[in-house]
PDB file of C-alpha atoms and ligand atoms in Angstrom:
ATOM      1  CA  UNK K   1      -0.008   0.414  -0.243  1.00 97.00           C
ATOM      2  CA  UNK K   2       3.104   2.103   0.893  1.00 98.00           C
ATOM      3  CA  UNK K   3       6.665   2.453   0.012  1.00 98.00           C
ATOM      4  CA  UNK K   4       9.373   4.540   1.502  1.00 98.00           C
ATOM      5  CA  UNK K   5      11.875   4.277  -0.845  1.00 98.00           C
ATOM      6  CA  UNK K   6      15.695   5.581   0.113  1.00 98.00           C
ATOM      7  CA  UNK K   7      14.290   9.154   1.512  1.00 98.00           C
ATOM      8  CA  UNK K   8      16.180  11.448   2.857  1.00 98.00           C
ATOM      9  CA  UNK K   9      14.683  14.343   4.664  1.00 98.00           C
ATOM     10  CA  UNK K  10      16.500  18.003   6.239  1.00 97.00           C
ATOM     11  CA  UNK K  11      15.514  20.848   8.468  1.00 97.00           C
ATOM     12  CA  UNK K  12      17.850  23.247   6.362  1.00 95.00           C
ATOM     13  CA  UNK K  13      21.164  21.654   7.310  1.00 94.00           C
ATOM     14  CA  UNK K  14      19.765  18.920   9.841  1.00 96.00           C
ATOM     15  CA  UNK K  15      19.635  15.571   8.333  1.00 97.00           C
ATOM     16  CA  UNK K  16      16.593  14.178   9.924  1.00 97.00           C
ATOM     17  CA  UNK K  17      15.902  11.070   7.350  1.00 98.00           C
ATOM     18  CA  UNK K  18      18.733   9.099   6.152  1.00 98.00           C
ATOM     19  CA  UNK K  19      18.315   6.629   2.883  1.00 98.00           C
ATOM     20  CA  UNK K  20      14.872   6.054   5.153  1.00 98.00           C
ATOM     21  CA  UNK K  21      12.818   2.616   3.318  1.00 98.00           C
ATOM     22  CA  UNK K  22       9.444   1.391   5.087  1.00 98.00           C
ATOM     23  CA  UNK K  23       6.853  -1.117   3.681  1.00 98.00           C
ATOM     24  CA  UNK K  24       3.275  -1.149   4.908  1.00 98.00           C
ATOM     25  CA  UNK K  25       0.907  -3.792   3.256  1.00 97.00           C
ATOM     26  CA  UNK K  26      -2.670  -2.976   3.008  1.00 96.00           C
ATOM     27  CA  UNK K  27      -4.633  -4.285   6.626  1.00 96.00           C
ATOM     28  CA  UNK K  28      -1.059  -4.472   8.863  1.00 97.00           C
ATOM     29  CA  UNK K  29      -0.723  -2.314  11.668  1.00 97.00           C
ATOM     30  CA  UNK K  30       3.346  -1.419  11.463  1.00 98.00           C
ATOM     31  CA  UNK K  31       4.658   0.368  14.585  1.00 98.00           C
ATOM     32  CA  UNK K  32       8.115   2.792  13.832  1.00 97.00           C
ATOM     33  CA  UNK K  33      10.177   2.981  17.733  1.00 95.00           C
ATOM     34  CA  UNK K  34      13.428   4.018  18.710  1.00 93.00           C
ATOM     35  CA  UNK K  35      14.395   7.399  20.771  1.00 89.00           C
ATOM     36  CA  UNK K  36      13.496  11.008  21.568  1.00 89.00           C
ATOM     37  CA  UNK K  37      14.650  11.936  18.159  1.00 92.00           C
ATOM     38  CA  UNK K  38      15.063   9.448  16.093  1.00 94.00           C
ATOM     39  CA  UNK K  39      13.425  10.747  13.292  1.00 96.00           C
ATOM     40  CA  UNK K  40       9.514   8.849  14.164  1.00 96.00           C
ATOM     41  CA  UNK K  41       7.341  12.105  13.751  1.00 96.00           C
ATOM     42  CA  UNK K  42       9.834  13.678  10.363  1.00 97.00           C
ATOM     43  CA  UNK K  43       8.873  10.221   8.956  1.00 98.00           C
ATOM     44  CA  UNK K  44       5.383  10.910   9.602  1.00 97.00           C
ATOM     45  CA  UNK K  45       5.572  14.507   8.744  1.00 97.00           C
ATOM     46  CA  UNK K  46       7.605  13.780   4.988  1.00 98.00           C
ATOM     47  CA  UNK K  47       4.246  10.995   3.997  1.00 98.00           C
ATOM     48  CA  UNK K  48       1.633  13.428   5.204  1.00 96.00           C
ATOM     49  CA  UNK K  49       4.102  16.198   3.071  1.00 97.00           C
ATOM     50  CA  UNK K  50       4.492  18.959   5.741  1.00 96.00           C
ATOM     51  CA  UNK K  51       8.241  18.243   5.282  1.00 96.00           C
ATOM     52  CA  UNK K  52       8.996  16.555   2.235  1.00 97.00           C
ATOM     53  CA  UNK K  53      11.663  14.671   1.689  1.00 98.00           C
ATOM     54  CA  UNK K  54      15.127  15.580  -0.481  1.00 97.00           C
ATOM     55  CA  UNK K  55      15.481  12.526  -2.738  1.00 96.00           C
ATOM     56  CA  UNK K  56      13.794   9.815  -2.150  1.00 97.00           C
ATOM     57  CA  UNK K  57      10.150   8.101  -3.354  1.00 98.00           C
ATOM     58  CA  UNK K  58       7.202   7.677  -1.157  1.00 98.00           C
ATOM     59  CA  UNK K  59       4.586   5.936  -3.394  1.00 98.00           C
ATOM     60  CA  UNK K  60       1.095   4.710  -2.198  1.00 98.00           C
ATOM     61  CA  UNK K  61      -1.375   3.170  -3.839  1.00 97.00           C
ATOM     62  CA  UNK K  62       1.214   3.233  -6.734  1.00 96.00           C
ATOM     63  CA  UNK K  63       0.356   6.856  -7.236  1.00 97.00           C
ATOM     64  CA  UNK K  64       4.026   9.135  -6.099  1.00 98.00           C
ATOM     65  CA  UNK K  65       3.119  10.906  -3.954  1.00 98.00           C
ATOM     66  CA  UNK K  66       6.386  12.704  -2.150  1.00 96.00           C
ATOM     67  CA  UNK K  67       5.891  15.877  -4.350  1.00 94.00           C
ATOM     68  CA  UNK K  68       2.297  16.520  -3.654  1.00 97.00           C
ATOM     69  CA  UNK K  69       0.975  19.334  -0.990  1.00 96.00           C
ATOM     70  CA  UNK K  70      -0.520  17.843   2.226  1.00 95.00           C
ATOM     71  CA  UNK K  71      -3.613  18.325   0.960  1.00 92.00           C
ATOM     72  CA  UNK K  72      -3.728  15.897  -1.583  1.00 95.00           C
ATOM     73  CA  UNK K  73      -1.606  13.242   0.278  1.00 96.00           C
ATOM     74  CA  UNK K  74      -5.014  13.481   2.586  1.00 93.00           C
ATOM     75  CA  UNK K  75      -7.729  13.604  -0.740  1.00 92.00           C
ATOM     76  CA  UNK K  76      -6.006  10.384  -0.883  1.00 95.00           C
ATOM     77  CA  UNK K  77      -7.234   8.704   1.795  1.00 94.00           C
ATOM     78  CA  UNK K  78      -4.146   9.479   4.081  1.00 96.00           C
ATOM     79  CA  UNK K  79      -4.770  10.553   7.323  1.00 93.00           C
ATOM     80  CA  UNK K  80      -2.472  12.031  10.271  1.00 92.00           C
ATOM     81  CA  UNK K  81      -2.831  12.015  14.202  1.00 90.00           C
ATOM     82  CA  UNK K  82      -0.220  14.213  14.848  1.00 84.00           C
ATOM     83  CA  UNK K  83       1.156  14.127  18.557  1.00 83.00           C
ATOM     84  CA  UNK K  84      -0.198  16.573  21.144  1.00 77.00           C
ATOM     85  CA  UNK K  85      -3.368  15.937  19.734  1.00 76.00           C
ATOM     86  CA  UNK K  86      -4.372  19.108  18.152  1.00 87.00           C
ATOM     87  CA  UNK K  87      -7.561  19.376  18.452  1.00 91.00           C
ATOM     88  CA  UNK K  88      -9.498  22.598  18.007  1.00 94.00           C
ATOM     89  CA  UNK K  89     -10.053  23.732  21.495  1.00 94.00           C
ATOM     90  CA  UNK K  90     -13.335  26.888  21.319  1.00 96.00           C
ATOM     91  CA  UNK K  91     -15.081  23.696  18.565  1.00 96.00           C
ATOM     92  CA  UNK K  92     -17.514  21.297  20.437  1.00 97.00           C
ATOM     93  CA  UNK K  93     -17.232  17.644  20.447  1.00 97.00           C
ATOM     94  CA  UNK K  94     -19.417  17.083  17.152  1.00 96.00           C
ATOM     95  CA  UNK K  95     -17.409  19.690  15.480  1.00 96.00           C
ATOM     96  CA  UNK K  96     -13.778  18.277  16.198  1.00 96.00           C
ATOM     97  CA  UNK K  97     -15.765  15.543  14.534  1.00 96.00           C
ATOM     98  CA  UNK K  98     -17.448  17.447  11.455  1.00 95.00           C
ATOM     99  CA  UNK K  99     -14.131  19.167  11.202  1.00 93.00           C
ATOM    100  CA  UNK K 100     -12.886  15.078  10.305  1.00 92.00           C
ATOM    101  CA  UNK K 101     -15.753  14.544   7.761  1.00 92.00           C
ATOM    102  CA  UNK K 102     -14.850  18.095   6.267  1.00 89.00           C
ATOM    103  CA  UNK K 103     -13.740  16.617   2.611  1.00 86.00           C
ATOM    104  CA  UNK K 104     -16.610  14.054   2.438  1.00 87.00           C
ATOM    105  CA  UNK K 105     -19.887  14.806   0.716  1.00 88.00           C
ATOM    106  CA  UNK K 106     -21.834  11.267   1.769  1.00 92.00           C
ATOM    107  CA  UNK K 107     -24.220  12.021   4.197  1.00 93.00           C
ATOM    108  CA  UNK K 108     -25.102   8.435   5.136  1.00 93.00           C
ATOM    109  CA  UNK K 109     -21.586   7.019   5.617  1.00 92.00           C
ATOM    110  CA  UNK K 110     -20.592  10.223   7.860  1.00 94.00           C
ATOM    111  CA  UNK K 111     -23.993   9.982   9.908  1.00 94.00           C
ATOM    112  CA  UNK K 112     -22.992   5.960  10.089  1.00 93.00           C
ATOM    113  CA  UNK K 113     -19.001   6.454  10.977  1.00 93.00           C
ATOM    114  CA  UNK K 114     -20.313   9.450  13.084  1.00 95.00           C
ATOM    115  CA  UNK K 115     -22.352   6.124  16.018  1.00 95.00           C
ATOM    116  CA  UNK K 116     -19.482   4.419  15.295  1.00 92.00           C
ATOM    117  CA  UNK K 117     -16.600   6.940  16.954  1.00 93.00           C
ATOM    118  CA  UNK K 118     -19.824   7.025  19.882  1.00 96.00           C
ATOM    119  CA  UNK K 119     -19.898   3.867  20.237  1.00 93.00           C
ATOM    120  CA  UNK K 120     -15.935   3.037  20.214  1.00 91.00           C
ATOM    121  CA  UNK K 121     -16.124   6.058  22.863  1.00 93.00           C
ATOM    122  CA  UNK K 122     -18.485   6.631  24.737  1.00 94.00           C
ATOM    123  CA  UNK K 123     -17.616   9.756  26.395  1.00 94.00           C
ATOM    124  CA  UNK K 124     -17.197  11.561  23.283  1.00 95.00           C
ATOM    125  CA  UNK K 125     -20.931  10.605  23.044  1.00 96.00           C
ATOM    126  CA  UNK K 126     -22.161  12.078  26.323  1.00 96.00           C
ATOM    127  CA  UNK K 127     -19.473  15.599  25.777  1.00 96.00           C
ATOM    128  CA  UNK K 128     -20.196  16.105  22.601  1.00 96.00           C
ATOM    129  CA  UNK K 129     -21.636  19.727  23.351  1.00 97.00           C
ATOM    130  CA  UNK K 130     -18.595  19.937  25.475  1.00 96.00           C
ATOM    131  CA  UNK K 131     -15.517  22.271  24.470  1.00 96.00           C
ATOM    132  CA  UNK K 132     -12.999  19.551  22.677  1.00 95.00           C
ATOM    133  CA  UNK K 133     -10.324  22.722  24.282  1.00 95.00           C
ATOM    134  CA  UNK K 134     -11.866  21.714  28.168  1.00 95.00           C
ATOM    135  CA  UNK K 135     -11.491  17.571  27.853  1.00 94.00           C
ATOM    136  CA  UNK K 136      -9.398  15.192  30.103  1.00 91.00           C
ATOM    137  CA  UNK K 137      -6.108  14.390  27.965  1.00 89.00           C
ATOM    138  CA  UNK K 138      -7.049  11.315  27.052  1.00 90.00           C
ATOM    139  CA  UNK K 139     -10.738  12.212  25.655  1.00 92.00           C
ATOM    140  CA  UNK K 140      -9.238  14.806  23.761  1.00 93.00           C
ATOM    141  CA  UNK K 141      -6.995  11.598  21.990  1.00 90.00           C
ATOM    142  CA  UNK K 142      -9.648   9.732  21.957  1.00 91.00           C
ATOM    143  CA  UNK K 143     -11.259  12.756  19.813  1.00 94.00           C
ATOM    144  CA  UNK K 144      -8.235  13.337  17.820  1.00 93.00           C
ATOM    145  CA  UNK K 145      -8.558   9.109  16.577  1.00 91.00           C
ATOM    146  CA  UNK K 146     -12.228   9.591  16.188  1.00 92.00           C
ATOM    147  CA  UNK K 147     -11.990  13.165  14.354  1.00 93.00           C
ATOM    148  CA  UNK K 148      -9.475  11.105  12.007  1.00 91.00           C
ATOM    149  CA  UNK K 149     -11.522   8.094  11.280  1.00 91.00           C
ATOM    150  CA  UNK K 150     -14.480  10.321  10.186  1.00 93.00           C
ATOM    151  CA  UNK K 151     -12.183  11.278   7.281  1.00 91.00           C
ATOM    152  CA  UNK K 152     -12.710   7.457   6.988  1.00 91.00           C
ATOM    153  CA  UNK K 153      -9.089   7.172   5.918  1.00 93.00           C
ATOM    154  CA  UNK K 154      -7.056   4.516   3.717  1.00 95.00           C
ATOM    155  CA  UNK K 155      -4.144   4.732   6.070  1.00 97.00           C
ATOM    156  CA  UNK K 156      -4.646   5.611   9.392  1.00 96.00           C
ATOM    157  CA  UNK K 157      -0.238   7.547  11.001  1.00 96.00           C
ATOM    158  CA  UNK K 158      -0.680   8.108  14.847  1.00 95.00           C
ATOM    159  CA  UNK K 159       2.111   9.753  16.775  1.00 95.00           C
ATOM    160  CA  UNK K 160       2.634   9.027  20.077  1.00 92.00           C
ATOM    161  CA  UNK K 161      -0.713   7.942  21.049  1.00 91.00           C
ATOM    162  CA  UNK K 162       0.475   7.487  24.846  1.00 90.00           C
ATOM    163  CA  UNK K 163       1.923   9.975  25.436  1.00 87.00           C
ATOM    164  CA  UNK K 164       1.351  12.062  28.810  1.00 84.00           C
ATOM    165  CA  UNK K 165      -1.913   9.558  29.585  1.00 86.00           C
ATOM    166  CA  UNK K 166      -2.689   7.474  32.014  1.00 87.00           C
ATOM    167  CA  UNK K 167      -2.102   3.585  32.132  1.00 89.00           C
ATOM    168  CA  UNK K 168      -5.459   2.552  31.970  1.00 89.00           C
ATOM    169  CA  UNK K 169      -6.342   5.269  28.882  1.00 88.00           C
ATOM    170  CA  UNK K 170      -3.915   3.951  27.115  1.00 91.00           C
ATOM    171  CA  UNK K 171      -4.813   0.539  27.549  1.00 91.00           C
ATOM    172  CA  UNK K 172      -8.208   1.564  26.575  1.00 89.00           C
ATOM    173  CA  UNK K 173      -6.501   3.914  23.070  1.00 90.00           C
ATOM    174  CA  UNK K 174      -4.982   0.553  21.862  1.00 94.00           C
ATOM    175  CA  UNK K 175      -7.762  -1.815  22.103  1.00 93.00           C
ATOM    176  CA  UNK K 176      -9.488   0.747  19.785  1.00 91.00           C
ATOM    177  CA  UNK K 177      -6.125   0.520  17.362  1.00 93.00           C
ATOM    178  CA  UNK K 178      -6.178  -2.924  17.051  1.00 95.00           C
ATOM    179  CA  UNK K 179     -10.216  -2.520  16.409  1.00 93.00           C
ATOM    180  CA  UNK K 180     -10.197  -0.287  14.206  1.00 92.00           C
ATOM    181  CA  UNK K 181      -7.346  -2.039  11.841  1.00 94.00           C
ATOM    182  CA  UNK K 182      -9.883  -5.259  12.522  1.00 92.00           C
ATOM    183  CA  UNK K 183     -13.094  -4.173  12.093  1.00 87.00           C
ATOM    184  CA  UNK K 184     -12.423  -1.463   9.629  1.00 79.00           C
ATOM    185  CA  UNK K 185      -9.210  -2.467   7.364  1.00 84.00           C
ATOM    186  CA  UNK K 186      -7.964   0.244   7.935  1.00 93.00           C
ATOM    187  CA  UNK K 187      -4.244   0.091   7.931  1.00 97.00           C
ATOM    188  CA  UNK K 188      -1.998   1.773  10.895  1.00 97.00           C
ATOM    189  CA  UNK K 189       1.350   3.185  10.742  1.00 98.00           C
ATOM    190  CA  UNK K 190       2.136   3.363  14.744  1.00 97.00           C
ATOM    191  CA  UNK K 191       5.104   6.424  15.785  1.00 96.00           C
ATOM    192  CA  UNK K 192       5.809   4.951  19.435  1.00 92.00           C
ATOM    193  CA  UNK K 193       8.289   5.401  21.852  1.00 87.00           C
ATOM    194  CA  UNK K 194       6.204   3.117  24.345  1.00 90.00           C
ATOM    195  CA  UNK K 195       7.538   0.164  22.538  1.00 92.00           C
ATOM    196  CA  UNK K 196       6.192  -2.486  24.723  1.00 91.00           C
ATOM    197  CA  UNK K 197       2.827  -1.430  23.774  1.00 92.00           C
ATOM    198  CA  UNK K 198       3.358  -0.741  20.355  1.00 95.00           C
ATOM    199  CA  UNK K 199       5.174  -4.275  19.438  1.00 96.00           C
ATOM    200  CA  UNK K 200       1.824  -6.134  21.276  1.00 95.00           C
ATOM    201  CA  UNK K 201      -0.642  -4.119  19.331  1.00 96.00           C
ATOM    202  CA  UNK K 202       2.001  -4.043  15.873  1.00 97.00           C
ATOM    203  CA  UNK K 203       1.975  -6.720  12.746  1.00 97.00           C
ATOM    204  CA  UNK K 204       5.579  -6.031  11.904  1.00 98.00           C
ATOM    205  CA  UNK K 205       8.002  -3.161  13.505  1.00 97.00           C
ATOM    206  CA  UNK K 206      10.664  -0.320  12.688  1.00 97.00           C
ATOM    207  CA  UNK K 207      13.612   0.130  14.817  1.00 96.00           C
ATOM    208  CA  UNK K 208      14.698   3.866  14.389  1.00 96.00           C
ATOM    209  CA  UNK K 209      18.108   5.422  15.542  1.00 95.00           C
ATOM    210  CA  UNK K 210      19.380   8.581  14.313  1.00 95.00           C
ATOM    211  CA  UNK K 211      17.344   8.848  11.113  1.00 97.00           C
ATOM    212  CA  UNK K 212      18.783   5.518  10.587  1.00 97.00           C
ATOM    213  CA  UNK K 213      16.240   2.587  10.108  1.00 97.00           C
ATOM    214  CA  UNK K 214      18.589  -0.126  12.411  1.00 96.00           C
ATOM    215  CA  UNK K 215      15.965  -2.994  12.066  1.00 96.00           C
ATOM    216  CA  UNK K 216      13.251  -4.813  10.975  1.00 97.00           C
ATOM    217  CA  UNK K 217      10.912  -7.776  11.477  1.00 97.00           C
ATOM    218  CA  UNK K 218       7.957  -9.311  13.035  1.00 98.00           C
ATOM    219  CA  UNK K 219       6.237  -7.510  16.484  1.00 97.00           C
ATOM    220  CA  UNK K 220       6.878 -10.632  17.383  1.00 97.00           C
ATOM    221  CA  UNK K 221      10.844 -11.362  16.548  1.00 97.00           C
ATOM    222  CA  UNK K 222      11.361  -7.503  18.005  1.00 96.00           C
ATOM    223  CA  UNK K 223       9.820  -8.325  21.131  1.00 94.00           C
ATOM    224  CA  UNK K 224      12.221 -11.763  22.156  1.00 93.00           C
ATOM    225  CA  UNK K 225      15.244  -9.470  19.876  1.00 93.00           C
ATOM    226  CA  UNK K 226      17.891  -8.693  23.303  1.00 90.00           C
ATOM    227  CA  UNK K 227      19.276  -5.161  21.664  1.00 91.00           C
ATOM    228  CA  UNK K 228      15.650  -4.196  21.408  1.00 90.00           C
ATOM    229  CA  UNK K 229      14.733  -5.609  25.144  1.00 90.00           C
ATOM    230  CA  UNK K 230      18.426  -3.801  26.150  1.00 88.00           C
ATOM    231  CA  UNK K 231      17.097  -0.655  24.155  1.00 87.00           C
ATOM    232  CA  UNK K 232      13.963  -0.085  24.176  1.00 84.00           C
ATOM    233  CA  UNK K 233      11.861  -2.473  26.800  1.00 82.00           C
ATOM    234  CA  UNK K 234      14.162  -1.653  29.888  1.00 74.00           C
ATOM    235  CA  UNK K 235      14.192  -5.380  30.043  1.00 66.00           C
TER     236      UNK K 235
HETATM  237  P1  LIG Z 301      10.593  12.095  19.667  1.00 62.35           P
HETATM  238  O1  LIG Z 301       9.844  10.600  19.791  1.00 62.35           O
HETATM  239  O2  LIG Z 301      10.782  13.255  20.760  1.00 62.35           O
HETATM  240  O3  LIG Z 301       9.330  13.137  19.771  1.00 62.35           O
HETATM  241  P2  LIG Z 301      11.339  11.853  17.521  1.00 62.35           P
HETATM  242  O4  LIG Z 301      12.167  10.364  16.975  1.00 62.35           O
HETATM  243  O5  LIG Z 301      10.210  12.046  16.967  1.00 62.35           O
HETATM  244  O6  LIG Z 301      11.620  12.002  18.874  1.00 62.35           O
HETATM  245  P3  LIG Z 301      11.794  14.249  15.377  1.00 62.35           P
HETATM  246  O7  LIG Z 301      11.039  15.059  16.081  1.00 62.35           O
HETATM  247  O8  LIG Z 301      11.662  13.247  13.653  1.00 62.35           O
HETATM  248  O9  LIG Z 301      11.865  12.779  16.269  1.00 62.35           O
HETATM  249  O10 LIG Z 301      13.163  14.727  15.009  1.00 62.35           O
HETATM  250  C1  LIG Z 301      13.834  14.186  14.507  1.00 62.35           C
HETATM  251  C2  LIG Z 301      15.488  15.443  14.216  1.00 62.35           C
HETATM  252  O11 LIG Z 301      15.023  16.632  13.242  1.00 62.35           O
HETATM  253  C3  LIG Z 301      15.911  15.611  15.558  1.00 62.35           C
HETATM  254  O12 LIG Z 301      16.875  15.675  15.938  1.00 62.35           O
HETATM  255  C4  LIG Z 301      14.482  17.578  15.871  1.00 62.35           C
HETATM  256  O13 LIG Z 301      15.270  17.819  16.768  1.00 62.35           O
HETATM  257  C5  LIG Z 301      14.693  17.324  14.720  1.00 62.35           C
HETATM  258  N1  LIG Z 301      14.051  18.505  13.882  1.00 62.35           N
HETATM  259  C6  LIG Z 301      12.336  18.158  13.878  1.00 62.35           C
HETATM  260  N2  LIG Z 301      11.987  18.847  13.472  1.00 62.35           N
HETATM  261  C7  LIG Z 301      11.932  20.306  13.180  1.00 62.35           C
HETATM  262  C8  LIG Z 301      12.260  21.521  12.675  1.00 62.35           C
HETATM  263  N3  LIG Z 301      10.711  22.056  12.570  1.00 62.35           N
HETATM  264  N4  LIG Z 301      13.770  22.062  12.786  1.00 62.35           N
HETATM  265  C9  LIG Z 301      15.427  21.752  12.639  1.00 62.35           C
HETATM  266  N5  LIG Z 301      14.838  20.378  13.646  1.00 62.35           N
HETATM  267  C10 LIG Z 301      13.695  19.318  13.998  1.00 62.35           C
END
């Protein structure tokens, strides 16, 4: 579905991604793990067109996308839930969700997906008229994920969904990630510092160090790998 082929991404003189290649098959959950500053967010930003690579290729469903502006990449079916959530604080929960379906015209489908996200996260249904900015951190993460689901993406990019959340909320969010993947067949590209959780939910994983992909394998093999256990799982 997605092929990132030897990309190099820079911020001015900073060479953030070095010859990065990643493949994602339709229906998979893949995770990209790594330490602070490794280049995980930059990888997502390169896919979504916010930090386009200087060279190399990104191909989505057979179409090169590395030269497209972000709004065209969204239109192709790629939706990103950024780190730190970035919901619209002064809009209500339901208005935030409307923003997710902004590009869609299928009213019946939108209504169905709205029912679906309220079923996934009943707390959002209870709070549908509350301003987004007054929700708890965990509720805002649920809203950010739900807003992306409302765009009906074929590929969902999730940046650190566990960041700053209580363990019980993180558990719920990860259950929902697995559910979205199974029920909607939404392909998921998950960036996480919590390698343990990420590798438990993902099918395959990539490890990134200083802008380079240093390892890739099935999630089960990475979980059992000595180097991964020492560096990322605290074992
Ligand atoms: P974290 O887990 O801490 O979010 P990350 O793996 O997502 O880290 P990135 O945010 O992709 O890492 O950062 C990769 C490198 O690029 C870092 O050295 C960072 O300082 C640098 N960087 C990121 N954004 C910018 C920017 N807008 N301008 C300059 N340098 C940047």
